[in-house]
Amino acid sequence: MSGIHKAIKERILILDGAMGTMLQRYNFSEEDFRGKRFKEFPHPLKGNNDLLSLTQPKAIQEVHRQYFEAGADIVETNTFSGTTIGMADYHLEDLVYELNYESARLAREIADEFTAKNPDKPRFVAGSIGPTNRTASMSPDVNDPGFRAVTFDELRIAYKQQVEALIDGGSDILLVETIFDTLNAKAALFAIEEVKEERNIDIPVMVSGTITDASGRTLSGQTVEAFLISISHIPLLSVGFNCALGADQLKPYLQRLSHNTTFNVSAHPNAGLPNAFGQYDQTPEAMQVLIREYLEDNLINIIGGCCGTTPEHIRLIAEVAKEYSPRIVEPV
């Protein structure tokens, strides 16, 4: 744990970019997703990116390698949907432990490879914990406001299994990310605290919410300040925002967050907003200009990219981040 805490005081840490964006470049077919092992599986598997850690591990490691080469200090495991809840769509609930363990192990191998080359710049693995495709705060049925598709305990149990596997596979950090419902995040944080207590370990935890639109709120209706208060009872390595917005749209919410917390602050925005075809057009050069504004305003300690970002984006973000000192955490 001391490694990441030491590094974050010394420099602005660089998080990787989008795993999904990079995997799209491979144009994997249904057969590629299946590999030999799942050749006869009775349900469609295309689109299950987490499964590629088992069926196309070289591609996953190559993505990690490209982000480290671009200057990333931290790469995220390929486990965004790695819970029994997320895997239920593909009828692969039984694989959850293996998916998370192998994803963490693959990232760990590449991180160790780069740390060995340059021990003065240790590389870290963040176990990615996504929000699941269900929400505990709201009903998916407009005709039944009291209905919930998932309970807090169901989420806690699912997250605990994921957390244990991510730790066993070699994660240095746990990243609860793209939070659209803070109650889901609380279940994940509760599960993490359970595992830490049972194993008598301490592992740094990053939390990253998502502001869904110009309302400046999460999907479950919380403002920046309410979101921060909801998760501040946990000792966190960092709190931040990712996804949904580009760097320019995200900036005012990061400002509010940064001015109201003594935690380190992270951001991994999208490469702008998607075009009519769902593609992200913002160039690495354009994104670098926007990230420089974050740095000049002393807003962040960890910076990376979400949807649409590539190693080229991360390379230019890492270049500009070298020119600045980490955000100074001032008493609120």
Coordinates of C-alpha atoms in Angstrom, one line a residue:
M1 CA 0.0 0.0 0.0
S2 CA 2.8 2.4 0.8
G3 CA 3.9 2.4 -2.9
I4 CA 0.8 4.1 -4.2
H5 CA 0.6 6.5 -1.3
K6 CA 4.2 7.5 -1.8
A7 CA 3.7 7.9 -5.6
I8 CA 0.6 10.0 -5.3
K9 CA 2.5 12.6 -3.1
E10 CA 5.3 12.8 -5.6
R11 CA 3.5 13.3 -8.9
I12 CA 0.2 13.4 -10.7
L13 CA -0.6 9.7 -11.4
I14 CA -1.8 8.6 -14.8
L15 CA -4.6 6.2 -15.2
D16 CA -5.1 4.2 -18.4
G17 CA -7.7 4.9 -21.1
A18 CA -10.6 2.9 -22.4
M19 CA -10.3 -0.9 -22.6
G20 CA -13.5 -1.2 -24.6
T21 CA -12.4 1.4 -27.2
M22 CA -9.2 -0.6 -27.7
L23 CA -10.9 -4.0 -27.9
Q24 CA -13.2 -2.6 -30.7
R25 CA -10.1 -2.3 -32.9
Y26 CA -9.7 -6.0 -32.9
N27 CA -13.2 -6.5 -34.4
F28 CA -13.6 -9.8 -32.5
S29 CA -16.2 -12.2 -33.9
E30 CA -18.5 -14.5 -31.9
E31 CA -16.0 -17.2 -32.5
D32 CA -13.2 -15.1 -31.1
F33 CA -15.2 -14.4 -28.0
R34 CA -15.9 -18.1 -27.6
G35 CA -12.4 -19.4 -28.2
K36 CA -11.9 -23.1 -27.9
R37 CA -13.2 -23.4 -24.4
F38 CA -16.7 -22.0 -25.1
K39 CA -17.1 -23.3 -28.6
E40 CA -20.2 -25.2 -27.8
F41 CA -21.7 -22.8 -25.2
P42 CA -25.4 -22.6 -25.9
H43 CA -25.8 -18.8 -25.6
P44 CA -24.3 -15.8 -27.5
L45 CA -21.1 -14.4 -26.0
K46 CA -20.1 -11.6 -28.4
G47 CA -19.9 -8.3 -26.5
N48 CA -18.8 -9.9 -23.2
N49 CA -15.5 -8.1 -23.0
D50 CA -14.7 -9.5 -19.6
L51 CA -14.7 -13.0 -21.1
L52 CA -11.8 -12.0 -23.4
S53 CA -9.5 -12.3 -20.4
L54 CA -10.0 -16.1 -20.7
T55 CA -10.4 -16.4 -24.5
Q56 CA -8.1 -13.7 -25.8
P57 CA -5.7 -13.0 -23.0
K58 CA -2.9 -11.8 -25.3
A59 CA -5.1 -9.0 -26.6
I60 CA -5.9 -7.9 -23.0
Q61 CA -2.3 -7.8 -22.1
E62 CA -1.4 -6.0 -25.3
V63 CA -3.9 -3.2 -24.3
H64 CA -2.4 -3.0 -20.8
R65 CA 1.1 -2.9 -22.4
Q66 CA 0.2 0.0 -24.7
Y67 CA -1.2 2.1 -21.9
F68 CA 1.9 1.5 -19.8
E69 CA 4.1 2.4 -22.7
A70 CA 2.1 5.6 -23.2
G71 CA 2.9 6.6 -19.6
A72 CA 0.2 5.2 -17.4
D73 CA 1.0 4.5 -13.8
I74 CA -2.2 2.6 -13.2
V75 CA -4.1 0.2 -15.5
E76 CA -7.6 -1.1 -14.7
T77 CA -8.4 -4.8 -14.9
N78 CA -10.8 -6.0 -17.6
T79 CA -13.6 -6.6 -15.1
F80 CA -16.1 -3.8 -15.5
S81 CA -19.0 -6.3 -15.6
G82 CA -17.4 -8.9 -13.5
T83 CA -20.2 -9.7 -11.0
T84 CA -22.8 -12.5 -11.0
I85 CA -25.3 -9.7 -11.7
G86 CA -23.5 -8.5 -14.8
M87 CA -22.6 -12.0 -16.1
A88 CA -26.2 -13.2 -15.7
D89 CA -26.9 -11.7 -19.2
Y90 CA -24.5 -14.2 -20.6
H91 CA -25.4 -17.2 -18.3
L92 CA -21.8 -17.1 -17.0
E93 CA -22.3 -16.5 -13.3
D94 CA -20.2 -19.5 -12.4
L95 CA -17.2 -17.9 -14.0
V96 CA -17.1 -14.7 -12.0
Y97 CA -14.2 -15.6 -9.6
E98 CA -12.0 -17.0 -12.5
L99 CA -12.8 -13.9 -14.7
N100 CA -11.7 -11.5 -12.0
Y101 CA -8.7 -13.5 -10.9
E102 CA -7.4 -14.0 -14.4
S103 CA -8.0 -10.4 -15.4
A104 CA -6.1 -9.1 -12.3
R105 CA -3.3 -11.6 -13.0
L106 CA -2.9 -10.6 -16.6
A107 CA -2.6 -6.9 -15.6
R108 CA -0.3 -7.8 -12.7
E109 CA 2.1 -9.5 -15.1
I110 CA 2.4 -6.5 -17.4
A111 CA 2.7 -4.1 -14.5
D112 CA 5.5 -6.1 -12.9
E113 CA 7.2 -6.2 -16.3
F114 CA 7.3 -2.4 -16.5
T115 CA 8.2 -1.9 -12.9
A116 CA 11.2 -4.2 -13.4
K117 CA 12.4 -2.1 -16.3
N118 CA 12.1 1.1 -14.3
P119 CA 11.9 0.5 -10.5
D120 CA 11.8 4.3 -9.9
K121 CA 8.4 4.3 -11.5
P122 CA 6.3 1.5 -10.0
R123 CA 3.2 0.5 -12.0
F124 CA 0.0 -0.4 -10.3
V125 CA -3.1 -2.5 -11.0
A126 CA -6.6 -1.2 -10.2
G127 CA -9.3 -3.8 -9.8
S128 CA -12.2 -2.3 -11.8
I129 CA -15.6 -2.7 -10.1
G130 CA -18.4 -1.5 -12.3
P131 CA -21.9 -0.4 -11.2
T132 CA -23.7 -3.5 -12.6
N133 CA -26.7 -3.1 -14.9
R134 CA -29.2 -2.7 -12.0
T135 CA -30.0 0.1 -9.6
A136 CA -30.9 -0.3 -6.0
S137 CA -32.3 3.2 -5.5
M138 CA -34.9 3.3 -8.2
S139 CA -37.6 1.1 -9.8
P140 CA -37.1 0.0 -13.4
D141 CA -40.9 -0.2 -13.6
V142 CA -42.7 3.2 -13.9
N143 CA -46.0 1.5 -12.9
D144 CA -44.4 0.2 -9.6
P145 CA -42.2 2.8 -8.0
G146 CA -41.6 0.6 -5.0
F147 CA -40.2 -2.3 -7.0
R148 CA -36.4 -2.9 -7.0
A149 CA -34.6 -5.1 -9.5
V150 CA -31.8 -5.8 -6.9
T151 CA -31.4 -5.5 -3.2
F152 CA -28.5 -4.1 -1.2
D153 CA -27.6 -7.6 0.1
E154 CA -27.6 -9.1 -3.4
L155 CA -25.2 -6.4 -4.5
R156 CA -23.0 -6.8 -1.5
I157 CA -22.7 -10.6 -2.0
A158 CA -21.9 -10.2 -5.7
Y159 CA -19.3 -7.5 -5.1
K160 CA -17.7 -9.4 -2.3
Q161 CA -17.0 -12.3 -4.7
Q162 CA -15.5 -9.9 -7.2
V163 CA -13.4 -8.1 -4.6
E164 CA -11.9 -11.4 -3.3
A165 CA -10.9 -12.5 -6.8
L166 CA -9.4 -9.1 -7.7
I167 CA -7.3 -9.1 -4.6
D168 CA -6.2 -12.8 -5.1
G169 CA -5.2 -12.0 -8.7
G170 CA -2.8 -9.2 -7.6
S171 CA -4.7 -5.9 -7.6
D172 CA -2.9 -3.0 -5.7
I173 CA -6.0 -0.8 -5.6
L174 CA -9.8 -1.4 -5.9
L175 CA -11.6 1.1 -8.1
V176 CA -15.4 1.4 -7.6
E177 CA -16.2 3.3 -10.8
T178 CA -18.8 4.8 -13.1
I179 CA -21.2 5.1 -10.1
F180 CA -24.7 6.1 -11.2
D181 CA -26.4 4.9 -8.0
T182 CA -24.6 5.6 -4.7
L183 CA -26.5 2.8 -3.0
N184 CA -24.9 0.3 -5.4
A185 CA -21.5 1.9 -4.5
K186 CA -22.2 1.7 -0.8
A187 CA -22.8 -2.1 -1.3
A188 CA -19.4 -2.4 -3.0
L189 CA -17.7 -0.4 -0.3
F190 CA -19.4 -2.4 2.4
A191 CA -18.2 -5.6 0.7
I192 CA -14.6 -4.2 0.4
E193 CA -14.6 -3.4 4.1
E194 CA -15.9 -6.9 4.9
V195 CA -13.0 -8.5 3.0
K196 CA -10.4 -6.1 4.5
E197 CA -11.6 -7.0 8.0
E198 CA -11.8 -10.8 7.3
R199 CA -8.4 -10.9 5.8
N200 CA -6.8 -8.3 8.1
I201 CA -5.5 -6.3 5.1
D202 CA -5.7 -2.7 4.0
I203 CA -6.0 -2.1 0.3
P204 CA -6.4 1.5 -1.2
V205 CA -9.8 2.2 -2.6
M206 CA -10.7 4.7 -5.4
V207 CA -14.3 5.8 -5.9
S208 CA -15.4 7.4 -9.1
G209 CA -19.0 8.6 -9.8
T210 CA -20.6 9.7 -13.0
I211 CA -22.5 12.9 -13.7
T212 CA -25.1 11.8 -16.2
D213 CA -26.1 15.1 -17.9
A214 CA -26.2 18.8 -17.6
S215 CA -28.3 18.6 -14.4
G216 CA -25.0 18.0 -12.6
R217 CA -26.4 15.0 -10.8
T218 CA -25.9 11.3 -10.8
L219 CA -28.6 9.1 -12.3
S220 CA -30.0 8.5 -8.8
G221 CA -30.4 12.2 -8.3
Q222 CA -27.4 13.2 -6.1
T223 CA -25.5 16.5 -6.5
V224 CA -21.7 16.4 -6.3
E225 CA -21.8 17.4 -2.7
A226 CA -24.4 14.8 -1.7
F227 CA -22.4 12.1 -3.5
L228 CA -19.3 13.1 -1.7
I229 CA -21.0 13.1 1.7
S230 CA -22.5 9.7 1.0
I231 CA -19.1 8.0 0.6
S232 CA -16.8 10.1 2.8
H233 CA -17.2 7.8 5.8
I234 CA -14.8 5.3 4.1
P235 CA -11.0 6.0 4.2
L236 CA -10.4 6.5 0.4
L237 CA -7.3 6.9 -1.7
S238 CA -9.3 9.1 -4.0
V239 CA -12.7 10.3 -5.1
G240 CA -13.6 11.5 -8.6
F241 CA -15.7 11.3 -11.7
N242 CA -15.5 9.5 -15.0
C243 CA -17.6 8.7 -18.1
A244 CA -20.7 10.4 -19.5
L245 CA -19.0 13.7 -20.1
G246 CA -16.0 15.0 -21.9
A247 CA -13.2 16.9 -20.0
D248 CA -14.7 20.4 -20.6
Q249 CA -18.2 19.4 -19.5
L250 CA -16.9 17.6 -16.5
K251 CA -14.7 20.4 -15.2
P252 CA -17.2 22.4 -13.2
Y253 CA -18.2 19.3 -11.2
L254 CA -14.6 18.4 -10.5
Q255 CA -14.1 22.0 -9.2
R256 CA -16.9 21.5 -6.8
L257 CA -15.6 18.1 -5.7
S258 CA -12.0 19.3 -5.3
H259 CA -13.0 22.3 -3.2
N260 CA -15.0 20.2 -0.8
T261 CA -12.8 17.2 0.0
T262 CA -9.5 16.4 1.6
F263 CA -9.3 13.1 -0.4
N264 CA -7.1 13.0 -3.5
V265 CA -9.2 13.7 -6.6
S266 CA -9.3 11.6 -9.8
A267 CA -10.8 12.1 -13.2
H268 CA -11.1 10.0 -16.3
P269 CA -13.4 11.8 -18.7
N270 CA -14.5 10.6 -22.1
A271 CA -12.9 11.9 -25.3
G272 CA -15.6 14.5 -25.7
L273 CA -19.2 13.7 -26.3
P274 CA -20.3 10.9 -28.8
N275 CA -21.3 11.9 -32.3
A276 CA -24.5 10.8 -34.0
F277 CA -23.0 7.3 -34.6
G278 CA -21.8 6.9 -31.0
Q279 CA -18.2 7.5 -31.9
Y280 CA -15.8 9.8 -30.0
D281 CA -14.1 12.3 -32.2
Q282 CA -12.0 14.4 -29.8
T283 CA -8.3 14.2 -30.7
P284 CA -5.6 13.6 -28.2
E285 CA -4.3 17.1 -28.8
A286 CA -7.7 18.6 -28.1
M287 CA -8.1 16.6 -24.9
Q288 CA -4.6 17.5 -23.8
V289 CA -5.5 21.2 -23.9
L290 CA -8.6 20.6 -21.7
I291 CA -6.6 18.5 -19.2
R292 CA -4.0 21.2 -18.9
E293 CA -6.8 23.4 -17.5
Y294 CA -7.4 20.9 -14.8
L295 CA -3.8 21.0 -13.9
E296 CA -3.5 24.8 -13.9
D297 CA -6.5 24.9 -11.6
N298 CA -5.0 22.4 -9.1
L299 CA -8.0 20.0 -9.4
I300 CA -6.5 16.5 -9.7
N301 CA -4.1 13.9 -8.3
I302 CA -5.0 11.1 -10.7
I303 CA -5.9 11.6 -14.4
G304 CA -6.8 9.2 -17.2
G305 CA -9.4 8.6 -19.9
C306 CA -12.7 6.8 -20.3
C307 CA -14.8 6.1 -23.4
G308 CA -13.1 6.9 -26.7
T309 CA -9.6 7.4 -25.2
T310 CA -6.6 5.5 -26.5
P311 CA -2.9 5.2 -25.7
E312 CA -2.4 8.3 -27.9
H313 CA -4.7 10.3 -25.6
I314 CA -3.0 9.0 -22.5
R315 CA 0.5 9.7 -23.9
L316 CA -0.3 13.4 -24.4
I317 CA -2.1 13.6 -21.0
A318 CA 1.0 12.1 -19.3
E319 CA 3.3 14.6 -21.1
V320 CA 1.4 17.6 -19.8
A321 CA 0.9 16.2 -16.3
K322 CA 4.7 16.0 -15.9
E323 CA 4.8 19.8 -16.0
Y324 CA 2.6 20.1 -12.9
S325 CA 2.7 19.2 -9.2
P326 CA -0.1 17.1 -7.7
R327 CA -3.1 18.9 -6.3
I328 CA -2.4 20.1 -2.8
V329 CA -5.0 18.7 -0.4
E330 CA -6.2 21.6 1.8
P331 CA -8.4 21.4 4.8
V332 CA -12.0 22.0 3.9

